[in-house]
mmCIF file of N, CA and C in Angstrom:
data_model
loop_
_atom_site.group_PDB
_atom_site.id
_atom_site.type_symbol
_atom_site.label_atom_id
_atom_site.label_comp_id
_atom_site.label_asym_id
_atom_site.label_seq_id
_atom_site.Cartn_x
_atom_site.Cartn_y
_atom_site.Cartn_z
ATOM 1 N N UNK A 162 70.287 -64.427 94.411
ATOM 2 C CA UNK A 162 70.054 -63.180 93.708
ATOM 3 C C UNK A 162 71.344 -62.746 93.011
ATOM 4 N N UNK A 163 70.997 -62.091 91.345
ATOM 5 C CA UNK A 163 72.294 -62.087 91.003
ATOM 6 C C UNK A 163 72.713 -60.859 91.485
ATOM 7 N N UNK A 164 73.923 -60.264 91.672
ATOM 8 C CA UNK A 164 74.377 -58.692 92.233
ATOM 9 C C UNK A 164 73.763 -57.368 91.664
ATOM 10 N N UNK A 165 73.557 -58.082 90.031
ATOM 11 C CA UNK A 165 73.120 -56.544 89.301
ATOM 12 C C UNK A 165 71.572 -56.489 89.387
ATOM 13 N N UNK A 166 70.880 -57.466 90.213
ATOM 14 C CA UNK A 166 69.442 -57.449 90.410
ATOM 15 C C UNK A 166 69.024 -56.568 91.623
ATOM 16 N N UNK A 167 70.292 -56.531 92.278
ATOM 17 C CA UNK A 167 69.910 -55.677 93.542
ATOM 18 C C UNK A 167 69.165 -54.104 92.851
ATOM 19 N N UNK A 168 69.454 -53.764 91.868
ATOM 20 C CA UNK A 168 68.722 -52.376 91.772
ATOM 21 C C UNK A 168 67.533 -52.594 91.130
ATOM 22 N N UNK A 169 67.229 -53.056 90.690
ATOM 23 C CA UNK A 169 65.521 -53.812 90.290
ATOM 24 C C UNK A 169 64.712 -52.945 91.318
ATOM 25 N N UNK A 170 65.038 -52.799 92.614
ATOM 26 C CA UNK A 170 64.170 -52.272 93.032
ATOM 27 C C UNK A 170 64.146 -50.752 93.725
ATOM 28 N N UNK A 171 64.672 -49.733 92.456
ATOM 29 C CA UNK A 171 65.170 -48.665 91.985
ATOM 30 C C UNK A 171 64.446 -48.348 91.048
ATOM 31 N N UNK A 172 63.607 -49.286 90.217
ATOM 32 C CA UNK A 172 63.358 -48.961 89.179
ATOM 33 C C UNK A 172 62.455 -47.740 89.041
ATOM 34 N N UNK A 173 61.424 -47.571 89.964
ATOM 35 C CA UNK A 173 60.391 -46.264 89.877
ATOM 36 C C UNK A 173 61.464 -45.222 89.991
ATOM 37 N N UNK A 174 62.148 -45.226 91.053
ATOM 38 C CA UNK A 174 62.724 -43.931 91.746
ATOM 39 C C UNK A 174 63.400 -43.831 89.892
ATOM 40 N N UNK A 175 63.929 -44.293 89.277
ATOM 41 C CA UNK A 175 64.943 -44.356 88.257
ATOM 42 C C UNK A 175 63.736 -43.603 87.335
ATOM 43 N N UNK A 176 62.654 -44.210 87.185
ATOM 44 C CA UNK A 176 61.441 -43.018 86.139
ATOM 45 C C UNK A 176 61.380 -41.944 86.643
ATOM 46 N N UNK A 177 60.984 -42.132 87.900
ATOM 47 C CA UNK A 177 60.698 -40.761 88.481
ATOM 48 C C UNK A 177 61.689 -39.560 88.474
ATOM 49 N N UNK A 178 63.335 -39.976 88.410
ATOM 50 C CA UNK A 178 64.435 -39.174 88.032
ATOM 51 C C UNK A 178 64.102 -38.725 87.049
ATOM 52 N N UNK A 179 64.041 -39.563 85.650
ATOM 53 C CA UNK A 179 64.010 -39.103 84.320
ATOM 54 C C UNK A 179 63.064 -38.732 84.274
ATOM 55 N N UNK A 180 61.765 -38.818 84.405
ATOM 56 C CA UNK A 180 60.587 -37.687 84.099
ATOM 57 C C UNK A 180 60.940 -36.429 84.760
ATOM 58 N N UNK A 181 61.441 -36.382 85.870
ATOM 59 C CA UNK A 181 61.840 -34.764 86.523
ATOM 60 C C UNK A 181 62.823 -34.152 85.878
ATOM 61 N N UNK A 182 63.856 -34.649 85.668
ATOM 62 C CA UNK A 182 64.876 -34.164 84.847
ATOM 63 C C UNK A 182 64.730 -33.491 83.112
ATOM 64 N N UNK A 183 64.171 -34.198 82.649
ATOM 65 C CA UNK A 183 63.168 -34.028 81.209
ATOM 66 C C UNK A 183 62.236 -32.900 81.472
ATOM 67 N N UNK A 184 61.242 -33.187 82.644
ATOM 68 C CA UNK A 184 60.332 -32.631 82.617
ATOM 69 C C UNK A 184 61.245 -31.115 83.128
ATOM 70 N N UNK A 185 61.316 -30.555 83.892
ATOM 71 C CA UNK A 185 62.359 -29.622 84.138
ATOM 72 C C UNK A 185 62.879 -28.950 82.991
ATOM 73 N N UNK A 186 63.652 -29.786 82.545
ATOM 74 C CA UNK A 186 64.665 -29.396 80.886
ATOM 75 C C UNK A 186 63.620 -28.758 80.121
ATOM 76 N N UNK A 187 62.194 -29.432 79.818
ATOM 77 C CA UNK A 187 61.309 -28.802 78.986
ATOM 78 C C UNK A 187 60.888 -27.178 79.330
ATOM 79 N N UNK A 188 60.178 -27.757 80.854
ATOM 80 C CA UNK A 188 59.595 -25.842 81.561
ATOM 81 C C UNK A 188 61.106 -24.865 81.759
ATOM 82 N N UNK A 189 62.160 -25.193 81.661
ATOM 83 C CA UNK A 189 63.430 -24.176 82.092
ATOM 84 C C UNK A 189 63.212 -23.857 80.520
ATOM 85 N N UNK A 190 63.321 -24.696 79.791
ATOM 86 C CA UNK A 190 63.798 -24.196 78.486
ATOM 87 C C UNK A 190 62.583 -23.046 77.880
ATOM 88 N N UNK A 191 61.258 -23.652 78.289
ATOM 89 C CA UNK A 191 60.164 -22.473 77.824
ATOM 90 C C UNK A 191 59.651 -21.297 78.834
ATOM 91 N N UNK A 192 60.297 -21.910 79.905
ATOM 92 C CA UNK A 192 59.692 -20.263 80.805
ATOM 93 C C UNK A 192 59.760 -18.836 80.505
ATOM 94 N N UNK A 193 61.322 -18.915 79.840
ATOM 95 C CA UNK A 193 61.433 -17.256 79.482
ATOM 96 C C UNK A 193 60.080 -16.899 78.024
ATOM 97 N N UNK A 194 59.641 -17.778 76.948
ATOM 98 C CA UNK A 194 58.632 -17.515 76.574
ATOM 99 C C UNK A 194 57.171 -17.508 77.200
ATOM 100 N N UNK A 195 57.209 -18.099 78.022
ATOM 101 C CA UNK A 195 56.249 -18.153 78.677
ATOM 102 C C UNK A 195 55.573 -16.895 79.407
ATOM 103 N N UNK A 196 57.008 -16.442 80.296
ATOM 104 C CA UNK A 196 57.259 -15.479 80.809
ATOM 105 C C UNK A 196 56.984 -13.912 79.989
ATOM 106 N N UNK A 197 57.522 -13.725 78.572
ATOM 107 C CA UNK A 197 57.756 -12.679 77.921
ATOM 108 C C UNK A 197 57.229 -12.848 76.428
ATOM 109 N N UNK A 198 56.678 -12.325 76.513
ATOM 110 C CA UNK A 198 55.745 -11.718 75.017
ATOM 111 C C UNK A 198 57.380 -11.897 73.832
ATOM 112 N N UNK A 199 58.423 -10.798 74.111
ATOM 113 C CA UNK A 199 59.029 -10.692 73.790
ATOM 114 C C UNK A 199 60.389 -11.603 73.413
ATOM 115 N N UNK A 200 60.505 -12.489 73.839
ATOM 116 C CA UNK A 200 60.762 -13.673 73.803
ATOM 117 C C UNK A 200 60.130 -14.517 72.544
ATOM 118 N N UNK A 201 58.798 -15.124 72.791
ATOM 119 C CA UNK A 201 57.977 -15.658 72.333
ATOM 120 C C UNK A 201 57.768 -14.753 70.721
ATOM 121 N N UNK A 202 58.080 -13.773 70.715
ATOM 122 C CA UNK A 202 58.248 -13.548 69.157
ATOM 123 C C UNK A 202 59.620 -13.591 68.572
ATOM 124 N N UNK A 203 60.394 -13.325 69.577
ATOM 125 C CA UNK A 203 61.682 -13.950 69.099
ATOM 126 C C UNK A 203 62.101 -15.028 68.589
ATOM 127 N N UNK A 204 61.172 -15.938 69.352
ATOM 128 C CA UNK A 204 61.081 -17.605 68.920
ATOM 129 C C UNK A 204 60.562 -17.877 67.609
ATOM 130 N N UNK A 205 59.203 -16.899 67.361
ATOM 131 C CA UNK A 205 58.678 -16.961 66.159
ATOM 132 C C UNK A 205 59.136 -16.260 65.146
ATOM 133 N N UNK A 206 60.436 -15.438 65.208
ATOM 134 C CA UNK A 206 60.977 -14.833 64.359
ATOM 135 C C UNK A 206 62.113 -16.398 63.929
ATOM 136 N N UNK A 207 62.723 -17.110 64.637
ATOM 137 C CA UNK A 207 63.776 -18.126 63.920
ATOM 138 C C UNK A 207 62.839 -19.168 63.544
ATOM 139 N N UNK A 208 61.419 -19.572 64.014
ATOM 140 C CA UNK A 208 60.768 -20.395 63.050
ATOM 141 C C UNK A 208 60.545 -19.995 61.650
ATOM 142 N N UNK A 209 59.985 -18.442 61.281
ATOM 143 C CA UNK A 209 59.987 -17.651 60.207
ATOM 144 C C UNK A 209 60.975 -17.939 59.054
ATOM 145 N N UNK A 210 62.292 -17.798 60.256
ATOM 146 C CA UNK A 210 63.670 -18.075 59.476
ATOM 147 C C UNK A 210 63.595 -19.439 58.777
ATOM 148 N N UNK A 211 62.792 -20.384 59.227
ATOM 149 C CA UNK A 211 62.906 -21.744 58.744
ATOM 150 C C UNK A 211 61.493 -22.370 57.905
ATOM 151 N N UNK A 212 61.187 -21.024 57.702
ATOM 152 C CA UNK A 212 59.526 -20.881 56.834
ATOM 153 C C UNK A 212 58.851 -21.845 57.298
ATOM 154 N N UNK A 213 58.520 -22.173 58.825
ATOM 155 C CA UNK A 213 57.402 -22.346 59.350
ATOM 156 C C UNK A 213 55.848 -21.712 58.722
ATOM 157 N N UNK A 214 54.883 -22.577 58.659
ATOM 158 C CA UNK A 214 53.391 -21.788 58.505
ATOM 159 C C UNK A 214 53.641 -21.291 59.837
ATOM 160 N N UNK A 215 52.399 -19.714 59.829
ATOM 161 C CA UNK A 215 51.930 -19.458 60.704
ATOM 162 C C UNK A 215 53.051 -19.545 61.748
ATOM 163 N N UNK A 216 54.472 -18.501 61.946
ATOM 164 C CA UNK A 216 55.197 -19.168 62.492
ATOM 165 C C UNK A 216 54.920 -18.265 64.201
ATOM 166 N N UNK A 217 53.699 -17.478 64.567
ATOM 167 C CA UNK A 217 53.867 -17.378 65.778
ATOM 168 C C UNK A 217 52.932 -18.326 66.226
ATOM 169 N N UNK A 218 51.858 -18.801 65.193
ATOM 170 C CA UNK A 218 51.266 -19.907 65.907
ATOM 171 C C UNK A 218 52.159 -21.240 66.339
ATOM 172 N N UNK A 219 53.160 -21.286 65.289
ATOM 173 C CA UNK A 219 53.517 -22.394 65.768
ATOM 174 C C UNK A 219 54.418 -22.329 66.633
ATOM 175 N N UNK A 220 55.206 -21.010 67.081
ATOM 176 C CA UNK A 220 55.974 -20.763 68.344
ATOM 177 C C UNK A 220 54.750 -21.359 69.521
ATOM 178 N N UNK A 221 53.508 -20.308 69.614
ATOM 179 C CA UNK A 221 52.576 -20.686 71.062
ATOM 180 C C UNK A 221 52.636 -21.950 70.872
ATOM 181 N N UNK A 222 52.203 -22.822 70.229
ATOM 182 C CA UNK A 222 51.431 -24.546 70.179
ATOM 183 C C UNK A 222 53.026 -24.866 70.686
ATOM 184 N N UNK A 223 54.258 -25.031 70.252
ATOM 185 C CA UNK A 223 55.298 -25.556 70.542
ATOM 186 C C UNK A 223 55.879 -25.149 71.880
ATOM 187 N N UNK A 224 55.878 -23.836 72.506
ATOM 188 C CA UNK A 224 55.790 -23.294 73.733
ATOM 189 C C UNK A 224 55.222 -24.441 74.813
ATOM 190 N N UNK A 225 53.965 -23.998 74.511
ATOM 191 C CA UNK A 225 52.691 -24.233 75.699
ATOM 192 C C UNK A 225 52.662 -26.193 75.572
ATOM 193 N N UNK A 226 53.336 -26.785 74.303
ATOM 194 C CA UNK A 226 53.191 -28.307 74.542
ATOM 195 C C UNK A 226 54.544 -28.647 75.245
ATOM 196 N N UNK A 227 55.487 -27.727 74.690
ATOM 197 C CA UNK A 227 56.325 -28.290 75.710
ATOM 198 C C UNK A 227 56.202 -28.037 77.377
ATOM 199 N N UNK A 228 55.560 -27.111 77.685
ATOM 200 C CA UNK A 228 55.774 -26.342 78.965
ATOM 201 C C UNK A 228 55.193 -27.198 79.923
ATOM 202 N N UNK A 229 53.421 -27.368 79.055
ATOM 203 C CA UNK A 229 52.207 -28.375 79.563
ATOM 204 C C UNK A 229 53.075 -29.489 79.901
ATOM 205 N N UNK A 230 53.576 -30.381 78.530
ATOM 206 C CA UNK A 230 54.768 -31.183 78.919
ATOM 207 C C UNK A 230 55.298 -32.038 80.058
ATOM 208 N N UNK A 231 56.146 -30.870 80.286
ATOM 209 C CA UNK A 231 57.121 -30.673 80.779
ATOM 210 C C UNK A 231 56.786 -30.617 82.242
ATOM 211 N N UNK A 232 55.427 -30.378 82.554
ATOM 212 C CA UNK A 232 54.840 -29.752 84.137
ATOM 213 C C UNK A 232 54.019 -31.617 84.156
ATOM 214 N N UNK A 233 53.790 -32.091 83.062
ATOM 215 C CA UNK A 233 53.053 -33.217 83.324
ATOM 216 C C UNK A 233 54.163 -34.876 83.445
ATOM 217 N N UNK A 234 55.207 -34.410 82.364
ATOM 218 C CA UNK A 234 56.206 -34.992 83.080
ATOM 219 C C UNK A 234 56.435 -35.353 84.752
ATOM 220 N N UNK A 235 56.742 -34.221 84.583
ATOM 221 C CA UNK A 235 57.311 -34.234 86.786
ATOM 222 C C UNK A 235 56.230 -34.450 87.326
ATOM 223 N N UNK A 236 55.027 -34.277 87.604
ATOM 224 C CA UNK A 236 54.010 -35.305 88.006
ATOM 225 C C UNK A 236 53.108 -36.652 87.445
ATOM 226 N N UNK A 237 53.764 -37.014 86.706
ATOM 227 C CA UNK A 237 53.541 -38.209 86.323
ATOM 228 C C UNK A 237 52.112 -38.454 86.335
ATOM 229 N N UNK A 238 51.259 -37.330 85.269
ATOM 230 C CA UNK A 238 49.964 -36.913 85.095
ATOM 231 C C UNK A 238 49.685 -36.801 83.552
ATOM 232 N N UNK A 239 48.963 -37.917 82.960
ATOM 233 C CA UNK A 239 48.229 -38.184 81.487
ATOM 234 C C UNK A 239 49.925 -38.347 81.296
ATOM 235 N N UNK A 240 50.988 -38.934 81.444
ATOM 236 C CA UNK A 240 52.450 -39.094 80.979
ATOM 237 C C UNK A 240 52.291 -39.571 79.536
ATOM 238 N N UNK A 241 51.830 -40.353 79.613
ATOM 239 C CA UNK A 241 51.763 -41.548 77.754
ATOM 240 C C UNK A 241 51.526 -40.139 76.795
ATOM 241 N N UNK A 242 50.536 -39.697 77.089
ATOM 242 C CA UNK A 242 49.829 -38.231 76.437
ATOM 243 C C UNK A 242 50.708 -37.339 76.052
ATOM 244 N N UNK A 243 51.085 -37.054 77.497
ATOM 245 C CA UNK A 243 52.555 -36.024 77.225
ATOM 246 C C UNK A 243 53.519 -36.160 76.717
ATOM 247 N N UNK A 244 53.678 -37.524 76.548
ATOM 248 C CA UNK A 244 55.013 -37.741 75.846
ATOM 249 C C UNK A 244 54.801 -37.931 74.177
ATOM 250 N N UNK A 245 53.857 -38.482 74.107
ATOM 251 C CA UNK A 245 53.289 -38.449 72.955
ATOM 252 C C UNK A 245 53.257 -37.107 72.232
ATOM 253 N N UNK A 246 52.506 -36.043 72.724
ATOM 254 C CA UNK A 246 52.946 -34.688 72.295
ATOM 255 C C UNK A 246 53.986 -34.218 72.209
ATOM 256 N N UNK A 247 55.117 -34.834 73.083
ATOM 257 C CA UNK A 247 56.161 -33.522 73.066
ATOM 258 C C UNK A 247 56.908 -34.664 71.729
ATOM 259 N N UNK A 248 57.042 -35.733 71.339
ATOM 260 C CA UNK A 248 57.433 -36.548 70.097
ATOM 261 C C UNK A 248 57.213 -36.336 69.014
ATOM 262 N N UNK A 249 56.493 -35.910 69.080
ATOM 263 C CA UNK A 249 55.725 -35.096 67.820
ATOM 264 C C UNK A 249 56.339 -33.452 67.602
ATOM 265 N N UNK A 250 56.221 -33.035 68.934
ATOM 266 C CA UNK A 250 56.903 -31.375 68.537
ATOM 267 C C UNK A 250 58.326 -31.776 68.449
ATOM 268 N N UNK A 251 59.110 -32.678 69.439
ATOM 269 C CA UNK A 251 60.599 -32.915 68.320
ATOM 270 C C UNK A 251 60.709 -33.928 67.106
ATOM 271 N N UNK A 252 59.765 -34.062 66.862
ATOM 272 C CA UNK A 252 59.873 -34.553 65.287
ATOM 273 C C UNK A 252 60.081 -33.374 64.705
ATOM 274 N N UNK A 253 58.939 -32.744 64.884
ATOM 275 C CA UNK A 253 59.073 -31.601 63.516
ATOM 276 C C UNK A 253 60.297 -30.607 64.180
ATOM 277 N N UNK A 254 61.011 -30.758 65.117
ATOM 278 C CA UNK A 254 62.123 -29.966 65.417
ATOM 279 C C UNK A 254 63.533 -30.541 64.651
ATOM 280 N N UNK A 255 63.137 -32.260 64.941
ATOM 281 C CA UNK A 255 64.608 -32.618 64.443
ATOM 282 C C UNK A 255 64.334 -32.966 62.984
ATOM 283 N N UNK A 256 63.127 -32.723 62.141
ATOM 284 C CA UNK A 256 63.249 -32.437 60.892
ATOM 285 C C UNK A 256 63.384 -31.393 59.916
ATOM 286 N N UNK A 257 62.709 -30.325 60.883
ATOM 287 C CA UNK A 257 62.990 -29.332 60.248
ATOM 288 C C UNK A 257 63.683 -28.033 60.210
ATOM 289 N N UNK A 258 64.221 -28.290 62.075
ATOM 290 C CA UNK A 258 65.596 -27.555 61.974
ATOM 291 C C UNK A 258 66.750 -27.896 62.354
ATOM 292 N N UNK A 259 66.771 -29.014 62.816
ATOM 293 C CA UNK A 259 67.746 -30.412 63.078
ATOM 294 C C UNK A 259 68.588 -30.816 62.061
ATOM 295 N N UNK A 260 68.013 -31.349 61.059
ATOM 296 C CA UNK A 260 67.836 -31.686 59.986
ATOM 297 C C UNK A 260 69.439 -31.635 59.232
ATOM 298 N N UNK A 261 70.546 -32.527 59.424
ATOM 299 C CA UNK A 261 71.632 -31.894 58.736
ATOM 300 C C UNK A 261 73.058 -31.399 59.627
ATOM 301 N N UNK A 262 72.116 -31.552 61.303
ATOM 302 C CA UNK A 262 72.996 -30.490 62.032
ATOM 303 C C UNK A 262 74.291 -31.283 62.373
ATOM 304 N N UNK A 263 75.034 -30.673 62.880
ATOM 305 C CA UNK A 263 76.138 -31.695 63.821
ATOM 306 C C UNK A 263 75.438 -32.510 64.772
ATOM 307 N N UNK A 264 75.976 -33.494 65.255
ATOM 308 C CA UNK A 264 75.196 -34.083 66.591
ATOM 309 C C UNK A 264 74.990 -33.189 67.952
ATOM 310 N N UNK A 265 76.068 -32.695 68.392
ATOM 311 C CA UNK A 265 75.651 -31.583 69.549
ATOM 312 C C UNK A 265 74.675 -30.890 69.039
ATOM 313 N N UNK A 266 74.223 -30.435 68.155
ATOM 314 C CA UNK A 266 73.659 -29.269 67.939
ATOM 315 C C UNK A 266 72.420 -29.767 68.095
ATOM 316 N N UNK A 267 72.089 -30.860 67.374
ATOM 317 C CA UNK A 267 70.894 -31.540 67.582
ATOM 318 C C UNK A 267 70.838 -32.767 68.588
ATOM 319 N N UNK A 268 71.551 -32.916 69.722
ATOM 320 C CA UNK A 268 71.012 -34.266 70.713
ATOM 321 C C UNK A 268 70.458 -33.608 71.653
ATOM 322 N N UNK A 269 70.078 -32.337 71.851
ATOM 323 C CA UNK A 269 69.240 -31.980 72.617
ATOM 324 C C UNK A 269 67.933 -32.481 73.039
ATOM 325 N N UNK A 270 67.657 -31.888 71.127
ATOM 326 C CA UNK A 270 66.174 -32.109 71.014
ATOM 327 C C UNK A 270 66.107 -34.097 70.720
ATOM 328 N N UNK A 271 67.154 -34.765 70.093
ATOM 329 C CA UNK A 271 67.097 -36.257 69.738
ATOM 330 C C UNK A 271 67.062 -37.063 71.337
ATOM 331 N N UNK A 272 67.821 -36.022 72.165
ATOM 332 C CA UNK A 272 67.535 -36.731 73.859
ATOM 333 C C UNK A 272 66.259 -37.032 74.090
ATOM 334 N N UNK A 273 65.235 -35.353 74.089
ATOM 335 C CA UNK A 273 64.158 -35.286 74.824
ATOM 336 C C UNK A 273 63.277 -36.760 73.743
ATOM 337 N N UNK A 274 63.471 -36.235 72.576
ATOM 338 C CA UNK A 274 62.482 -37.415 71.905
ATOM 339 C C UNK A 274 62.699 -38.908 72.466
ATOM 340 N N UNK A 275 64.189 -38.990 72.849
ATOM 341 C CA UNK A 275 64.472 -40.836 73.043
ATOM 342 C C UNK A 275 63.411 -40.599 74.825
ATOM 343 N N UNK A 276 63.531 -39.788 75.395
ATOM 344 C CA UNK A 276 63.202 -39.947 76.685
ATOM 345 C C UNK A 276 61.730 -40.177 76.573
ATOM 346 N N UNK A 277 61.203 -39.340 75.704
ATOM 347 C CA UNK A 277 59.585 -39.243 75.346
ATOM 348 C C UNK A 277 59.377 -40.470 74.871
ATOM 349 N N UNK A 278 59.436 -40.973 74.130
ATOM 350 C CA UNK A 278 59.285 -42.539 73.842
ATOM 351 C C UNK A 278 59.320 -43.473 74.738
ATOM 352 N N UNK A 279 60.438 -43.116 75.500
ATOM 353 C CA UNK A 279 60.622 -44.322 76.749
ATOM 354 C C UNK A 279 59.737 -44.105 77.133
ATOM 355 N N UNK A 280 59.317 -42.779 77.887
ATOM 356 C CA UNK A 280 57.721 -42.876 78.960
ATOM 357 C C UNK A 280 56.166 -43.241 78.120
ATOM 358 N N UNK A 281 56.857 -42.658 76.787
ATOM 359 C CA UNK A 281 54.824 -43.198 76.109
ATOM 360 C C UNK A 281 54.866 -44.615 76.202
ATOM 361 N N UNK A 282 56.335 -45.736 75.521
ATOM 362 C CA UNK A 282 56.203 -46.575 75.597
ATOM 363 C C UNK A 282 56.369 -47.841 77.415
ATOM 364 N N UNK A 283 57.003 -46.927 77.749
ATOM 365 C CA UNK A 283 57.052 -47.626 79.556
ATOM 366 C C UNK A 283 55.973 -46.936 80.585
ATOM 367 N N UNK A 284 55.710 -46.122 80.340
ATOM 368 C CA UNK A 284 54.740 -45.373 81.477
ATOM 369 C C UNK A 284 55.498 -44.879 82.319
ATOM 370 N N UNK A 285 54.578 -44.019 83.216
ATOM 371 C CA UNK A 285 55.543 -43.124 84.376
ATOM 372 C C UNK A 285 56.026 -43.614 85.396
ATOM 373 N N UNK A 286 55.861 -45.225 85.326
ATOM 374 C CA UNK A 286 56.823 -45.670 86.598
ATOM 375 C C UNK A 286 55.305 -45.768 88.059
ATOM 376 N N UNK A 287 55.706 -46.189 88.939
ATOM 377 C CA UNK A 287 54.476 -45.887 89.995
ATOM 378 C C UNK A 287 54.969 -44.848 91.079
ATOM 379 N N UNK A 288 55.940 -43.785 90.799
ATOM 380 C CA UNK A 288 56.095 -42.797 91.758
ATOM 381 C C UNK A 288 54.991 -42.032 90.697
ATOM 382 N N UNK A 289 54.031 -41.773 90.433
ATOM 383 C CA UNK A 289 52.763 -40.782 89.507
ATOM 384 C C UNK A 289 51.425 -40.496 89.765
ATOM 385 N N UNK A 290 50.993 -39.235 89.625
ATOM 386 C CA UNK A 290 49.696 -39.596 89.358
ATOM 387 C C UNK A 290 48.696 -40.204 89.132
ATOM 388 N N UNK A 291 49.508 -40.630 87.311
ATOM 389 C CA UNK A 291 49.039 -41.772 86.778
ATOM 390 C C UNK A 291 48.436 -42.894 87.551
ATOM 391 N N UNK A 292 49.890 -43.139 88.379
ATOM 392 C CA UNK A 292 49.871 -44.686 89.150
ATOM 393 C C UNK A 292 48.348 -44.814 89.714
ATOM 394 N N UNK A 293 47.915 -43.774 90.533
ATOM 395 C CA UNK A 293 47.106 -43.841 91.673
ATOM 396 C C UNK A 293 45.415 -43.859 91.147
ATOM 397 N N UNK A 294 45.365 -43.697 90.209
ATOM 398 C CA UNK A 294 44.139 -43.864 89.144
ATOM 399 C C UNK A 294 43.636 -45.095 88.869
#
């Protein structure tokens, strides 16, 4: 056995980190909208700023996909799905207010997308929901 094979069998626990961690990052980041009316138009006041359509609709839909997300992440429940959605809401994040930025400013949102990809394209690992289906 070669030495660096010894963690091969790490590999779930290693999804199961990164979906919690992600998934987490998503619901911390939307709870206070979640939480507050007031908030949640706040949010839709800097989409406004970035002439979003419909920009409190698109605060709720971007809210509630990340949050949904983010809760389906950490249980490793419809994952491909979820990740699939939340790729899509940082697309249109890192195009349309990303778009230009410094790198800090934008590897937030370029993280969650690389992570979202990994799970649509790898799956949730067999610590999941998923798995047991």
């Amino acid at each position: 056995m070669k030495p660096l094979n010894y963690f091969e069998k790490y590999k779930d626990i290693s999804v199961f980190t990164l979906r919690c961690a992600f998934g987490l990052r998503l619901v911390y980041g939307t709870q206070d909208n979640i939480l507050s009316w007031e908030q949640m138009l706040e949010f839709s006041k800097f989409l406004e700023s970035y002439h979003f359509p419909f920009p409190l609709a698109s605060a709720i839909v971007s809210v509630v996909a990340q949050f949904a997300g983010g809760i389906m992440f950490i249980l490793g429940y419809h994952t491909r799905l979820a990740a699939l959605i939340i790729m899509l809401n940082f697309t249109v994040a890192l195009v349309f207010v990303h778009w230009g930025d410094a790198y800090l400013n934008l590897a937030p949102a370029l993280h969650i997308w690389i992570v979202s990809f990994f799970l649509l394209t790898y799956g949730p690992g067999k610590i999941a929901i998923d798995s047991r289906r």
